[in-house]
Coordinates of C-alpha atoms in Angstrom, one line a residue:
R1 CA 114.3 40.5 155.9
K2 CA 117.3 42.8 155.5
P3 CA 116.7 46.1 153.6
S4 CA 118.2 46.3 150.2
R5 CA 121.0 48.7 149.3
E6 CA 118.6 51.0 147.5
Q7 CA 116.3 51.2 150.5
K8 CA 119.3 52.0 152.7
R9 CA 120.4 54.7 150.3
K10 CA 117.0 56.3 150.3
G11 CA 116.9 56.1 154.1
H12 CA 120.2 58.0 154.4
I13 CA 119.0 60.7 152.0
A14 CA 115.8 61.1 154.0
M15 CA 117.9 61.7 157.1
V16 CA 119.9 64.6 155.8
M17 CA 117.4 66.2 153.4
P18 CA 114.1 67.6 154.8
M19 CA 111.2 66.5 152.7
I20 CA 108.5 69.0 152.2
T21 CA 105.3 67.2 151.4
N22 CA 101.8 68.2 152.3
A23 CA 103.2 71.4 153.8
G24 CA 99.9 73.1 153.2
S25 CA 99.3 76.6 152.0
I26 CA 101.7 79.5 152.0
N27 CA 99.2 81.3 154.2
D28 CA 99.7 78.6 156.9
L29 CA 103.4 79.5 157.2
P30 CA 104.7 81.8 159.9
Q31 CA 104.6 85.5 159.2
E32 CA 108.3 85.8 158.7
A33 CA 108.3 83.1 156.1
R34 CA 105.4 84.7 154.3
S35 CA 107.2 88.0 154.3
L36 CA 110.3 86.5 152.8
L37 CA 108.4 84.7 150.1
A38 CA 106.7 88.0 149.2
V39 CA 110.1 89.5 148.6
T40 CA 111.1 86.4 146.5
K41 CA 108.4 87.3 144.1
Y42 CA 110.3 90.3 142.8
F43 CA 113.4 88.3 142.1
V44 CA 111.4 85.6 140.3
I45 CA 110.1 88.4 138.1
G46 CA 113.7 89.5 137.6
L47 CA 114.6 85.9 136.5
W48 CA 111.9 86.0 133.9
F49 CA 113.0 89.4 132.7
F50 CA 116.7 88.8 132.5
G51 CA 116.2 85.2 131.4
I52 CA 114.1 86.1 128.4
L53 CA 116.5 88.8 127.3
F54 CA 119.6 86.6 127.8
A55 CA 117.9 83.9 125.7
L56 CA 118.1 86.3 122.7
F57 CA 121.9 86.0 122.9
S58 CA 122.4 82.6 124.3
P59 CA 119.3 80.4 124.2
I60 CA 120.9 77.2 125.6
S61 CA 122.5 79.0 128.5
A62 CA 119.2 80.7 129.4
L63 CA 117.4 77.4 129.7
S64 CA 118.4 76.9 133.3
T65 CA 117.4 80.4 134.2
L66 CA 114.0 80.0 132.6
C67 CA 113.5 76.6 134.4
L68 CA 114.3 78.3 137.7
A69 CA 111.8 81.1 136.9
I70 CA 109.2 78.4 136.3
F71 CA 110.0 76.7 139.6
G72 CA 109.7 80.0 141.3
T73 CA 106.4 80.7 139.7
Y74 CA 105.1 77.3 140.9
L75 CA 106.3 78.1 144.4
L76 CA 104.4 81.4 144.4
S77 CA 101.3 80.0 142.7
E78 CA 99.1 81.4 145.4
D79 CA 100.4 84.9 145.0
P80 CA 97.8 87.1 143.2
Q81 CA 100.4 88.7 140.9
M82 CA 102.0 85.4 140.0
N83 CA 98.8 83.3 139.7
T84 CA 98.1 84.4 136.1
C85 CA 101.5 83.4 135.0
Y86 CA 101.2 80.1 136.9
A87 CA 97.8 79.4 135.3
I88 CA 99.3 79.9 131.8
I89 CA 102.3 77.6 132.5
R90 CA 100.0 75.0 134.2
S91 CA 97.8 74.7 131.2
S92 CA 100.7 74.3 128.8
L93 CA 102.6 71.2 127.9
I94 CA 105.4 72.1 130.3
G95 CA 103.0 72.6 133.1
Q96 CA 101.7 69.0 132.7
C97 CA 105.1 67.7 133.6
C98 CA 105.6 69.9 136.7
G99 CA 102.7 68.8 138.8
T100 CA 101.1 71.2 141.3
G101 CA 102.7 74.3 142.8
G102 CA 102.9 75.6 146.3
V103 CA 105.3 75.2 149.3
Q104 CA 106.4 71.7 148.1
M105 CA 108.3 73.5 145.4
L106 CA 110.6 75.2 147.9
M107 CA 113.3 72.5 148.0
P108 CA 113.5 72.0 144.2
F109 CA 113.6 75.8 143.8
L110 CA 116.3 76.2 146.4
L111 CA 118.5 73.4 145.0
L112 CA 118.3 74.7 141.4
A113 CA 118.9 78.3 142.5
S114 CA 122.0 77.2 144.5
I115 CA 123.4 75.2 141.6
N116 CA 122.7 78.1 139.1
T117 CA 124.3 80.6 141.4
L118 CA 127.5 78.5 141.7
V119 CA 127.7 77.9 137.9
D120 CA 127.1 81.6 137.0
T121 CA 129.6 82.7 139.7
M122 CA 132.3 80.6 138.1
Q123 CA 131.3 81.8 134.6
L124 CA 131.4 85.5 135.6
A125 CA 134.7 85.0 137.4
Q126 CA 136.2 83.4 134.3
V127 CA 134.9 86.3 132.1
F128 CA 136.3 89.0 134.3
S129 CA 139.6 87.2 134.9
M130 CA 140.2 86.8 131.1
Y131 CA 138.8 90.0 129.7
G132 CA 138.7 92.4 132.7
W133 CA 136.0 94.8 133.8
G134 CA 135.6 96.2 130.3
T135 CA 133.2 93.3 129.6
L136 CA 130.5 95.2 131.5
R137 CA 130.1 97.1 128.2
F138 CA 128.6 94.0 126.6
I139 CA 124.9 93.6 127.1
P140 CA 124.8 89.8 127.5
V141 CA 127.3 90.1 130.4
D142 CA 125.0 92.7 132.1
F143 CA 122.0 90.4 131.7
L144 CA 124.1 87.5 133.2
I145 CA 124.9 89.7 136.2
G146 CA 121.3 90.5 136.7
I147 CA 120.5 86.8 136.6
W148 CA 123.2 86.0 139.1
V149 CA 121.9 88.7 141.5
C150 CA 118.4 87.2 141.4
E151 CA 119.7 83.6 141.8
L152 CA 121.8 84.5 144.8
A153 CA 119.0 86.5 146.4
V154 CA 116.4 83.7 146.1
S155 CA 119.0 81.1 147.3
I156 CA 119.5 83.1 150.5
I157 CA 115.9 84.0 151.0
C158 CA 114.6 80.4 150.4
W159 CA 117.2 79.0 152.7
R160 CA 116.0 81.3 155.5
V161 CA 112.4 80.2 154.8
L162 CA 113.4 76.6 155.0
K163 CA 115.1 77.2 158.4
I164 CA 111.9 78.8 159.6
M165 CA 109.8 75.8 158.4
L166 CA 112.1 73.1 159.8
P167 CA 110.7 73.2 163.4
A168 CA 107.2 73.0 162.0
L169 CA 108.1 69.9 159.9
G170 CA 109.6 68.1 163.0
T171 CA 113.2 68.6 161.9
A172 CA 116.2 70.4 163.3
D173 CA 119.2 71.6 161.4
G174 CA 118.1 69.6 158.4
Y175 CA 118.0 66.2 160.1
Q176 CA 114.8 64.2 160.5
Q177 CA 114.1 62.6 163.8
M178 CA 114.8 58.8 163.8
P179 CA 111.9 56.5 164.9
G180 CA 111.8 55.9 168.6
G181 CA 114.3 58.6 169.4
N182 CA 114.0 61.9 171.3
G183 CA 115.7 64.0 168.6
P184 CA 117.8 63.9 165.5
Q185 CA 120.2 61.0 165.7
L186 CA 122.5 59.0 163.6
P187 CA 121.8 55.3 163.0
G188 CA 123.0 53.1 165.9
F189 CA 123.6 55.9 168.4
G190 CA 121.4 57.3 171.2
A191 CA 118.0 56.3 172.6
G192 CA 119.2 52.8 173.2
G193 CA 120.1 52.3 169.6
G194 CA 123.8 51.8 170.1
R195 CA 126.6 50.9 172.4
P196 CA 129.5 53.1 173.7
L197 CA 132.7 52.5 171.9
G198 CA 134.4 51.2 175.1
G199 CA 131.5 49.1 176.2
P200 CA 131.5 45.3 176.5
G201 CA 130.0 43.0 173.9
P202 CA 130.5 42.4 170.2
G203 CA 131.5 45.6 168.3
G204 CA 132.7 47.4 171.4
L205 CA 136.3 48.2 172.1
G206 CA 136.0 46.5 175.4
G207 CA 134.8 43.3 173.7
Q208 CA 137.7 43.5 171.3
G209 CA 140.2 43.9 174.1
A210 CA 138.7 40.9 176.0
S211 CA 138.8 38.7 173.0
S212 CA 142.4 39.5 172.2

């Protein structure tokens, strides 16, 4: 039975995106990763601080920042200083939709932080190009800069944490090992799973040349 198009699509996504499931506790991570996540905590607090203040001026625009702060709180749910905030969110209606926290939240947190960083970078660039540096006198712009700094910092830190975790998850450079192979491979190549381009047989250049 041939796999469906949806199964093929999910398989391709699984090859290029490391899936973090059942990764265990933060305390089980290498020391370097734990140290980086400890620093992340302060930027997550910054996201809460600047996000709530920015919501006073632009509630809709602040939603993505507050969502990122929630993701970060879930990621750091085992931290003693973040656990109280996590428990409050977990017992709320929003928390019922987010599942459990922990290391499994690293990828969603990293993706959302990267997207927010890109969007806010373009927004700040547009503001400064149109109105100049004098916009720093406006409080909402200052809050947005604070949010941007926190988003950029957690994006870099969490990417470093992910790179540290990849060997422990059986991946290398973001690619999962294909079944039956000795390392990360593309479908149809290596470990007996393919044929050289110039080799004989159907699909090889040699076979094409012979048939022509």
